[in-house]
C-alpha cells in the first residue's frame, strides 16, 4: 500500500511488506513471545531506526481481533464505494451487479467472483466454495464468497444499510475490473501531509484512518519506547521534526511538486499535541530558508495551552496496575507532553510576516470527557468556546472549525473512524484548494 505512514525520515527502506494470514495464526503469535521475537527478527527490506529492540516490542494480545475488525471494515467500505448507490448515474453496475439465481451468476460472472449472502444458516457450506463456469480461469471455476462468514453479521448489516444493491439480495457479481488504488493516489497531484504524533507519542491513530487520498507521512516521539523524557521543550522537539521533514522532502522518492513561486508545498497536522507541533514547525520552516512551503495546518481537537497547577495531576507510572506496557509508555509520554506544552509559548508572526502563516483548520470534538472524581478534564477547560481557547492567541486563527463525533480521547475510536476520516480528508482538500486561489 503506497499511502504509507512513514514514522520517521531516517528509514532506508521505502516499501513495507505485510503478510496476511489466518486469524488463528495471529492469535497464536500474540500468546507466544518466542514467535513474536522470530517475526521481529525476520523484518527485511526496512531500516530499523527508531524501532525498539525485539525484546521491548509489544504485540497486542487481541491483535487477531483488531486486525479482523479493521480488515472487515475496510472490505465493506470498498464494497459500498463500488456499489450503484455511489455511482451517481454512471454505469451503475460497473463493479457490482445483483443477479437473481445461480444460473444467472454462472452466465454473468466471467473473470470475477460471486458474493453470497445466505438467507438461511449454512453450517455445511464449504467456505472455499466455487462455482463451475465455462471458460473461467482456474479450471473453469470462480470463487464464491460467503459474506456473512467473511465479514460478520454487523458489517453485513452496515453493508445492506449503506448500499442498496445488497438489500434483500442473496447473490451479486463482483466484476473483474481494475479500480483506483492507494498507489494511484500516491502518484497523483495531491499535496503530501505530515501528521505529527499526539501526546501519547505514537501515530497509531492515523494508521486506523480510512485513506486520505494523498501521500501521508507520520512522525512519532523517538523516545516513546524508552520512556525517557525528551531532552528539551516543544520548540526543540519541533526543531528535530523540522529537520526530519526537510530531509524527507529532499529524498529523490518524495512526491514533490512545485508551486508557482518555486516552492514545494506540504501540509501539516495532528491530533492534540500534534496540532501544537504543527504550528511550531510551520514557523520554523521559513520559506525564505528552505524550498518548502507549508500551505495549511489541520489541528484535530488541539486546545490552546492553558497554564495550570500540576500538583494534583497523576504522576508517570501511577495507576499502572492492570495496564499493558504500551499503555504505561503512553502515560509517560503524555506526562512529558504536558510538561512541554505548559512551558511552550506559541509562535508569533509579526505584521510583516503574517501573510506567511499557513491557513489553519480545526476539527473540534463535540462532546466533553466524562468527569473523573468530580473534576473536568484539562482538554475541556475551553470546550464551551468554539475555537477551544485559541481566541486568546488570535481570533482569526482558523479558516474553518468543524465538529467531529466523540470526546477528545475517543475521536479516533473505531465507531467514529468514518466521521473523522471524512472530515480530515475534506479539510485537507480544502486547505490545498485554498492555497491555489
Short mmCIF file of C-alpha atoms in Angstrom, two decimals:
data_model
loop_
_atom_site.label_atom_id
_atom_site.label_comp_id
_atom_site.label_asym_id
_atom_site.label_seq_id
_atom_site.Cartn_x
_atom_site.Cartn_y
_atom_site.Cartn_z
CA UNK A 1 0.00 0.00 0.00
CA UNK A 2 1.72 3.18 -1.12
CA UNK A 3 -0.33 5.53 1.05
CA UNK A 4 2.01 4.82 3.91
CA UNK A 5 2.64 6.20 7.36
CA UNK A 6 6.37 6.86 7.41
CA UNK A 7 7.15 7.10 11.09
CA UNK A 8 10.44 8.86 10.63
CA UNK A 9 12.54 10.21 7.83
CA UNK A 10 15.61 8.09 8.58
CA UNK A 11 14.38 4.70 7.47
CA UNK A 12 16.21 3.44 4.45
CA UNK A 13 13.53 1.15 3.04
CA UNK A 14 10.71 2.69 1.05
CA UNK A 15 8.34 -0.25 0.93
CA UNK A 16 6.78 -2.17 3.78
CA UNK A 17 5.58 -5.70 3.14
CA UNK A 18 2.66 -7.08 5.10
CA UNK A 19 1.92 -10.81 5.27
CA UNK A 20 -1.75 -11.61 5.79
CA UNK A 21 -2.55 -14.87 7.49
CA UNK A 22 -5.26 -16.75 9.32
CA UNK A 23 -6.62 -15.09 12.43
CA UNK A 24 -5.68 -18.20 14.38
CA UNK A 25 -2.02 -17.68 13.43
CA UNK A 26 -2.10 -14.06 14.58
CA UNK A 27 -3.75 -15.16 17.84
CA UNK A 28 -1.03 -17.77 18.34
CA UNK A 29 1.72 -15.18 17.86
CA UNK A 30 0.03 -12.91 20.39
CA UNK A 31 0.38 -15.58 23.06
CA UNK A 32 3.94 -16.67 22.26
CA UNK A 33 6.90 -14.37 22.95
CA UNK A 34 9.23 -16.68 21.04
CA UNK A 35 7.15 -16.39 17.88
CA UNK A 36 6.98 -12.61 18.31
CA UNK A 37 10.77 -12.46 18.51
CA UNK A 38 11.16 -14.61 15.40
CA UNK A 39 8.73 -12.46 13.48
CA UNK A 40 10.54 -9.29 14.53
CA UNK A 41 13.91 -10.75 13.58
CA UNK A 42 12.71 -11.54 10.06
CA UNK A 43 11.95 -7.96 9.05
CA UNK A 44 13.59 -7.39 5.67
CA UNK A 45 13.88 -4.54 3.25
CA UNK A 46 13.35 -1.97 6.02
CA UNK A 47 15.57 0.27 8.08
CA UNK A 48 15.32 -0.18 11.82
CA UNK A 49 15.93 3.36 13.02
CA UNK A 50 13.54 4.29 15.81
CA UNK A 51 12.41 0.72 16.39
CA UNK A 52 12.90 -0.75 19.86
CA UNK A 53 14.86 -3.96 20.39
CA UNK A 54 12.83 -7.11 19.75
CA UNK A 55 12.63 -7.84 23.47
CA UNK A 56 10.95 -4.49 24.11
CA UNK A 57 8.32 -4.64 21.39
CA UNK A 58 4.73 -5.20 22.37
CA UNK A 59 2.41 -7.42 20.32
CA UNK A 60 -1.16 -6.78 21.39
CA UNK A 61 -2.81 -9.93 22.79
CA UNK A 62 -6.01 -9.02 20.92
CA UNK A 63 -4.20 -8.33 17.64
CA UNK A 64 -6.15 -11.03 15.80
CA UNK A 65 -9.49 -9.46 16.70
CA UNK A 66 -8.17 -5.96 15.99
CA UNK A 67 -6.88 -6.85 12.52
CA UNK A 68 -10.02 -8.81 11.66
CA UNK A 69 -12.23 -5.88 12.64
CA UNK A 70 -10.13 -3.40 10.65
CA UNK A 71 -10.00 -5.61 7.56
CA UNK A 72 -13.73 -6.31 7.65
CA UNK A 73 -14.46 -2.61 7.92
CA UNK A 74 -12.13 -1.81 5.01
CA UNK A 75 -13.67 -4.55 2.85
CA UNK A 76 -17.20 -3.27 3.48
CA UNK A 77 -16.12 0.32 2.82
CA UNK A 78 -14.75 -0.79 -0.55
CA UNK A 79 -17.95 -2.67 -1.45
CA UNK A 80 -20.06 0.36 -0.52
CA UNK A 81 -17.91 2.64 -2.67
CA UNK A 82 -18.23 0.24 -5.62
CA UNK A 83 -22.00 -0.16 -5.31
CA UNK A 84 -24.56 1.58 -7.52
CA UNK A 85 -25.53 3.83 -4.59
CA UNK A 86 -22.25 5.73 -5.07
CA UNK A 87 -22.12 5.67 -8.87
CA UNK A 88 -24.36 8.75 -9.36
CA UNK A 89 -25.92 7.52 -12.60
CA UNK A 90 -22.65 6.41 -14.21
CA UNK A 91 -22.66 2.76 -15.35
CA UNK A 92 -24.39 1.73 -12.11
CA UNK A 93 -23.22 -1.88 -12.16
CA UNK A 94 -19.68 -1.33 -13.39
CA UNK A 95 -18.24 -3.09 -10.34
CA UNK A 96 -21.08 -4.96 -8.59
CA UNK A 97 -24.18 -6.45 -10.23
CA UNK A 98 -27.10 -8.16 -8.44
CA UNK A 99 -28.31 -11.42 -10.02
CA UNK A 100 -31.42 -13.49 -9.37
CA UNK A 101 -30.11 -17.06 -9.41
CA UNK A 102 -27.03 -19.25 -9.50
CA UNK A 103 -27.68 -19.83 -13.20
CA UNK A 104 -27.63 -16.06 -13.83
CA UNK A 105 -24.44 -15.84 -11.79
CA UNK A 106 -22.76 -18.52 -13.90
CA UNK A 107 -23.71 -16.67 -17.10
CA UNK A 108 -22.55 -13.26 -15.85
CA UNK A 109 -19.56 -13.77 -13.61
CA UNK A 110 -16.82 -14.14 -16.27
CA UNK A 111 -13.50 -13.45 -14.53
CA UNK A 112 -14.91 -12.00 -11.33
CA UNK A 113 -16.36 -13.63 -8.20
CA UNK A 114 -19.75 -14.37 -6.66
CA UNK A 115 -20.80 -12.56 -3.47
CA UNK A 116 -23.20 -14.70 -1.46
CA UNK A 117 -25.34 -13.53 1.47
CA UNK A 118 -27.08 -16.67 2.80
CA UNK A 119 -30.69 -16.24 3.83
CA UNK A 120 -30.54 -19.43 5.92
CA UNK A 121 -27.79 -20.99 8.09
CA UNK A 122 -25.04 -22.63 6.01
CA UNK A 123 -23.08 -24.69 8.53
CA UNK A 124 -22.40 -27.36 5.92
CA UNK A 125 -21.23 -24.92 3.25
CA UNK A 126 -17.61 -25.08 2.19
CA UNK A 127 -16.13 -21.67 2.98
CA UNK A 128 -13.84 -22.11 0.00
CA UNK A 129 -16.75 -22.81 -2.37
CA UNK A 130 -16.51 -22.31 -6.11
CA UNK A 131 -18.95 -22.12 -8.98
CA UNK A 132 -18.39 -24.06 -12.19
CA UNK A 133 -18.32 -21.60 -15.08
CA UNK A 134 -17.30 -22.45 -18.62
CA UNK A 135 -14.16 -20.64 -19.86
CA UNK A 136 -13.44 -19.20 -16.41
CA UNK A 137 -9.92 -19.05 -15.01
CA UNK A 138 -8.53 -21.62 -12.57
CA UNK A 139 -10.03 -24.73 -14.13
CA UNK A 140 -13.41 -23.29 -15.10
CA UNK A 141 -14.16 -22.25 -11.51
CA UNK A 142 -14.82 -18.90 -9.86
CA UNK A 143 -14.77 -18.12 -6.16
CA UNK A 144 -17.96 -17.86 -4.12
CA UNK A 145 -17.53 -15.57 -1.10
CA UNK A 146 -19.88 -16.13 1.84
CA UNK A 147 -20.11 -12.55 3.11
CA UNK A 148 -21.66 -13.49 6.45
CA UNK A 149 -18.71 -15.75 7.17
CA UNK A 150 -16.07 -13.32 5.88
CA UNK A 151 -17.46 -10.02 7.18
CA UNK A 152 -19.58 -10.91 10.19
CA UNK A 153 -23.21 -10.03 10.83
CA UNK A 154 -22.70 -6.44 11.98
CA UNK A 155 -20.63 -5.42 8.94
CA UNK A 156 -23.06 -7.15 6.57
CA UNK A 157 -25.89 -5.18 8.15
CA UNK A 158 -23.91 -1.97 7.61
CA UNK A 159 -23.33 -3.00 4.02
CA UNK A 160 -27.08 -3.52 3.49
CA UNK A 161 -27.88 -0.19 5.12
CA UNK A 162 -25.46 1.88 3.06
CA UNK A 163 -25.50 0.05 -0.28
CA UNK A 164 -28.92 -0.59 -1.85
CA UNK A 165 -27.55 -3.35 -4.10
CA UNK A 166 -27.11 -5.61 -1.08
CA UNK A 167 -30.58 -5.16 0.47
CA UNK A 168 -32.80 -8.23 0.19
CA UNK A 169 -30.25 -9.68 -2.20
CA UNK A 170 -28.69 -13.13 -1.95
CA UNK A 171 -26.36 -13.18 -4.95
CA UNK A 172 -24.21 -10.50 -6.57
CA UNK A 173 -21.36 -10.49 -9.06
CA UNK A 174 -18.12 -8.73 -8.16
CA UNK A 175 -16.80 -7.88 -11.59
CA UNK A 176 -13.18 -8.23 -12.58
CA UNK A 177 -12.37 -4.59 -13.17
CA UNK A 178 -9.26 -2.60 -12.40
CA UNK A 179 -10.14 0.13 -9.92
CA UNK A 180 -8.35 3.04 -8.32
CA UNK A 181 -5.87 2.02 -5.65
CA UNK A 182 -3.87 3.87 -2.98
CA UNK A 183 -0.86 3.55 -5.28
CA UNK A 184 -2.71 5.75 -7.77
CA UNK A 185 -3.24 8.43 -5.13
CA UNK A 186 0.46 8.39 -4.23
CA UNK A 187 1.46 9.11 -7.81
CA UNK A 188 -1.21 11.78 -8.24
CA UNK A 189 -1.08 15.51 -7.68
CA UNK A 190 -2.33 15.75 -4.09
CA UNK A 191 -0.02 17.62 -1.71
CA UNK A 192 1.63 15.33 0.89
CA UNK A 193 0.68 15.72 4.55
CA UNK A 194 2.90 15.15 7.58
CA UNK A 195 0.90 14.02 10.62
CA UNK A 196 2.54 14.65 13.99
CA UNK A 197 2.01 12.37 16.99
CA UNK A 198 -0.36 13.16 19.83
CA UNK A 199 0.63 13.49 23.48
CA UNK A 200 0.82 9.70 23.77
CA UNK A 201 3.76 9.77 21.37
CA UNK A 202 2.57 7.38 18.63
CA UNK A 203 0.98 7.57 15.20
CA UNK A 204 -1.25 4.52 15.75
CA UNK A 205 -4.46 6.53 15.43
CA UNK A 206 -3.52 7.70 11.94
CA UNK A 207 -2.99 4.10 10.82
CA UNK A 208 -6.66 3.46 11.64
CA UNK A 209 -7.90 6.19 9.29
CA UNK A 210 -9.59 5.47 6.02
CA UNK A 211 -7.45 6.60 3.04
CA UNK A 212 -6.91 10.36 2.91
CA UNK A 213 -6.18 10.12 -0.83
CA UNK A 214 -2.84 11.85 -0.62
CA UNK A 215 0.69 10.82 0.42
CA UNK A 216 0.78 10.58 4.23
CA UNK A 217 3.89 10.72 6.42
CA UNK A 218 3.81 10.21 10.18
CA UNK A 219 6.27 11.27 12.87
CA UNK A 220 6.24 9.67 16.30
CA UNK A 221 8.09 10.54 19.51
CA UNK A 222 11.56 8.94 19.19
CA UNK A 223 11.68 8.46 22.98
CA UNK A 224 8.38 6.60 23.21
CA UNK A 225 9.83 3.10 23.58
CA UNK A 226 12.46 4.09 26.15
CA UNK A 227 10.11 6.09 28.37
CA UNK A 228 12.80 8.76 28.70
CA UNK A 229 11.69 12.42 28.73
CA UNK A 230 12.51 14.42 25.62
CA UNK A 231 15.65 16.49 26.07
CA UNK A 232 14.21 19.98 25.69
CA UNK A 233 10.88 21.67 25.16
CA UNK A 234 8.28 21.67 22.43
CA UNK A 235 10.31 24.10 20.32
CA UNK A 236 13.27 21.70 20.47
CA UNK A 237 11.10 18.75 19.50
CA UNK A 238 9.69 20.76 16.59
CA UNK A 239 13.23 21.68 15.54
CA UNK A 240 14.14 17.97 15.33
CA UNK A 241 11.00 17.16 13.36
CA UNK A 242 11.58 20.13 11.06
CA UNK A 243 14.97 18.67 10.18
CA UNK A 244 13.40 15.27 9.54
CA UNK A 245 10.78 16.82 7.26
CA UNK A 246 13.42 18.70 5.27
CA UNK A 247 15.48 15.52 4.87
CA UNK A 248 12.40 13.59 3.74
CA UNK A 249 11.37 16.21 1.17
CA UNK A 250 14.91 16.21 -0.23
CA UNK A 251 14.84 12.45 -0.87
CA UNK A 252 14.53 11.53 -4.57
CA UNK A 253 11.44 9.38 -3.98
CA UNK A 254 9.44 12.17 -2.30
CA UNK A 255 6.36 13.02 -4.44
CA UNK A 256 7.27 16.66 -4.76
CA UNK A 257 5.62 19.24 -6.92
CA UNK A 258 6.29 22.96 -7.20
CA UNK A 259 4.06 25.97 -6.68
CA UNK A 260 4.14 28.98 -8.96
CA UNK A 261 6.64 30.55 -6.55
CA UNK A 262 9.01 27.61 -6.99
CA UNK A 263 8.34 26.19 -3.52
CA UNK A 264 7.44 22.60 -2.62
CA UNK A 265 4.05 22.61 -0.86
CA UNK A 266 3.29 20.38 2.13
CA UNK A 267 0.51 20.13 4.71
CA UNK A 268 0.96 19.62 8.44
CA UNK A 269 -1.46 18.31 11.01
CA UNK A 270 -2.07 16.26 14.08
CA UNK A 271 -4.27 15.31 16.97
CA UNK A 272 -3.96 17.30 20.21
CA UNK A 273 -0.23 17.91 20.72
CA UNK A 274 0.22 17.18 17.01
CA UNK A 275 -1.51 20.49 16.30
CA UNK A 276 0.80 22.39 18.65
CA UNK A 277 3.82 20.81 16.96
CA UNK A 278 2.42 21.62 13.51
CA UNK A 279 2.10 25.31 14.38
CA UNK A 280 5.64 25.46 15.73
CA UNK A 281 7.09 23.56 12.76
CA UNK A 282 5.28 25.86 10.33
CA UNK A 283 7.02 28.81 11.97
CA UNK A 284 10.41 27.12 11.86
CA UNK A 285 10.02 26.05 8.22
CA UNK A 286 10.67 29.55 6.93
CA UNK A 287 10.15 29.50 3.14
CA UNK A 288 12.96 32.06 2.83
CA UNK A 289 15.40 29.47 4.20
CA UNK A 290 14.10 26.29 2.52
CA UNK A 291 12.41 25.13 -0.66
CA UNK A 292 9.39 24.05 1.40
CA UNK A 293 6.19 25.99 1.93
CA UNK A 294 3.60 24.87 4.48
CA UNK A 295 0.29 25.66 2.78
CA UNK A 296 -2.01 24.52 5.56
CA UNK A 297 -2.33 23.07 9.06
CA UNK A 298 -5.05 20.73 10.30
CA UNK A 299 -5.49 20.68 14.08
CA UNK A 300 -7.54 17.78 15.46
CA UNK A 301 -9.06 18.89 18.77
CA UNK A 302 -5.94 20.85 19.67
CA UNK A 303 -6.69 23.01 22.71
CA UNK A 304 -4.95 26.33 23.40
CA UNK A 305 -2.31 25.64 26.08
CA UNK A 306 -3.58 26.87 29.44
CA UNK A 307 -1.37 27.34 32.47
CA UNK A 308 -2.41 25.21 35.42
CA UNK A 309 -1.11 23.73 38.64
CA UNK A 310 0.12 20.16 38.24
CA UNK A 311 0.12 19.31 41.95
CA UNK A 312 -2.92 17.07 41.64
CA UNK A 313 -2.04 15.53 38.29
CA UNK A 314 -1.23 11.82 38.19
CA UNK A 315 2.49 11.18 38.08
CA UNK A 316 4.09 8.97 35.38
CA UNK A 317 3.69 5.32 36.30
CA UNK A 318 0.87 5.88 38.79
CA UNK A 319 -2.09 3.55 38.37
CA UNK A 320 -0.07 1.12 36.24
CA UNK A 321 -1.78 -1.95 37.66
CA UNK A 322 -3.61 -3.94 35.01
CA UNK A 323 -2.23 -1.85 32.14
CA UNK A 324 -0.04 -3.20 29.35
CA UNK A 325 3.41 -1.87 28.53
CA UNK A 326 2.32 0.36 25.65
CA UNK A 327 -0.38 1.97 27.81
CA UNK A 328 2.17 2.71 30.53
CA UNK A 329 4.62 4.14 27.98
CA UNK A 330 1.83 6.30 26.52
CA UNK A 331 1.06 7.65 30.00
CA UNK A 332 4.73 8.52 30.49
CA UNK A 333 4.86 10.25 27.10
CA UNK A 334 1.64 12.10 27.94
CA UNK A 335 3.12 13.45 31.16
CA UNK A 336 6.18 14.68 29.27
CA UNK A 337 3.92 16.22 26.62
CA UNK A 338 2.05 18.18 29.31
CA UNK A 339 5.38 19.46 30.60
CA UNK A 340 6.41 20.68 27.15
CA UNK A 341 3.05 22.23 26.27
CA UNK A 342 2.88 24.02 29.64
CA UNK A 343 6.21 25.75 29.07
CA UNK A 344 5.57 26.49 25.39
CA UNK A 345 4.70 29.92 24.03
CA UNK A 346 3.00 29.63 20.62
CA UNK A 347 4.98 31.29 17.81
CA UNK A 348 4.01 34.75 16.64
CA UNK A 349 4.02 36.04 13.09
CA UNK A 350 4.56 39.81 13.11
CA UNK A 351 2.72 42.25 10.84
CA UNK A 352 5.32 41.89 8.12
CA UNK A 353 5.19 38.09 8.08
CA UNK A 354 1.55 37.34 8.98
CA UNK A 355 0.89 36.62 5.33
CA UNK A 356 3.35 33.72 5.55
CA UNK A 357 1.34 31.96 8.26
CA UNK A 358 -0.47 28.97 6.72
CA UNK A 359 -4.24 28.65 6.74
CA UNK A 360 -5.38 26.57 9.70
CA UNK A 361 -8.45 24.37 10.10
CA UNK A 362 -9.72 22.96 13.39
CA UNK A 363 -11.65 19.73 13.89
CA UNK A 364 -13.39 20.07 17.23
CA UNK A 365 -14.76 17.23 19.39
CA UNK A 366 -18.49 17.66 20.07
CA UNK A 367 -18.50 16.03 23.50
CA UNK A 368 -16.73 16.64 26.80
CA UNK A 369 -14.71 13.92 28.51
CA UNK A 370 -16.76 12.38 31.36
CA UNK A 371 -15.88 13.86 34.75
CA UNK A 372 -13.49 11.85 36.92
CA UNK A 373 -13.58 12.38 40.69
CA UNK A 374 -15.79 15.40 40.04
CA UNK A 375 -13.10 17.18 38.01
CA UNK A 376 -13.27 18.44 34.44
CA UNK A 377 -10.52 17.12 32.20
CA UNK A 378 -7.88 19.65 31.17
CA UNK A 379 -8.71 19.21 27.48
CA UNK A 380 -12.22 20.53 28.20
CA UNK A 381 -11.32 23.72 30.07
CA UNK A 382 -12.14 25.69 26.90
CA UNK A 383 -14.68 23.23 25.45
CA UNK A 384 -17.52 25.79 25.60
CA UNK A 385 -15.52 28.12 23.35
CA UNK A 386 -15.94 27.44 19.65
CA UNK A 387 -12.21 27.90 19.00
CA UNK A 388 -11.07 25.89 22.06
CA UNK A 389 -9.39 28.88 23.69
CA UNK A 390 -7.35 29.97 20.67
CA UNK A 391 -9.08 33.37 20.62
CA UNK A 392 -6.56 34.29 23.33
CA UNK A 393 -3.89 33.79 20.67
CA UNK A 394 -5.66 35.09 17.56
CA UNK A 395 -9.41 35.41 16.99
CA UNK A 396 -8.84 34.94 13.27
CA UNK A 397 -6.61 31.88 13.55
CA UNK A 398 -8.93 29.35 11.91
CA UNK A 399 -10.26 29.44 8.38
CA UNK A 400 -12.87 26.85 9.42
CA UNK A 401 -13.98 24.96 12.53
CA UNK A 402 -15.72 21.61 12.02
CA UNK A 403 -17.37 19.41 14.66
CA UNK A 404 -16.35 15.76 14.93
CA UNK A 405 -18.01 12.93 16.84
CA UNK A 406 -16.97 11.88 20.34
CA UNK A 407 -14.89 13.46 23.10
CA UNK A 408 -11.19 14.32 22.93
CA UNK A 409 -9.86 10.87 23.76
CA UNK A 410 -12.22 8.88 21.50
CA UNK A 411 -12.33 10.82 18.25
CA UNK A 412 -10.22 8.06 16.63
CA UNK A 413 -12.26 5.22 18.16
CA UNK A 414 -13.45 2.65 15.62
CA UNK A 415 -17.06 3.81 15.91
CA UNK A 416 -16.02 7.32 14.83
CA UNK A 417 -13.35 6.44 12.24
CA UNK A 418 -15.63 7.05 9.27
CA UNK A 419 -16.56 10.51 10.57
CA UNK A 420 -13.07 11.73 11.35
CA UNK A 421 -11.58 10.19 8.19
CA UNK A 422 -14.10 12.00 6.01
CA UNK A 423 -13.65 15.32 7.79
CA UNK A 424 -9.86 15.13 7.80
CA UNK A 425 -9.92 14.31 4.09
CA UNK A 426 -12.29 17.19 3.32
CA UNK A 427 -10.36 19.67 5.46
CA UNK A 428 -7.01 18.75 3.88
CA UNK A 429 -8.57 19.03 0.42
CA UNK A 430 -10.00 22.43 1.37
CA UNK A 431 -6.65 23.71 2.63
CA UNK A 432 -5.00 22.61 -0.60
CA UNK A 433 -7.68 24.25 -2.77
CA UNK A 434 -7.47 27.50 -0.80
CA UNK A 435 -3.71 27.67 -1.34
CA UNK A 436 -4.28 27.77 -5.08
CA UNK A 437 -6.85 30.56 -5.06
#
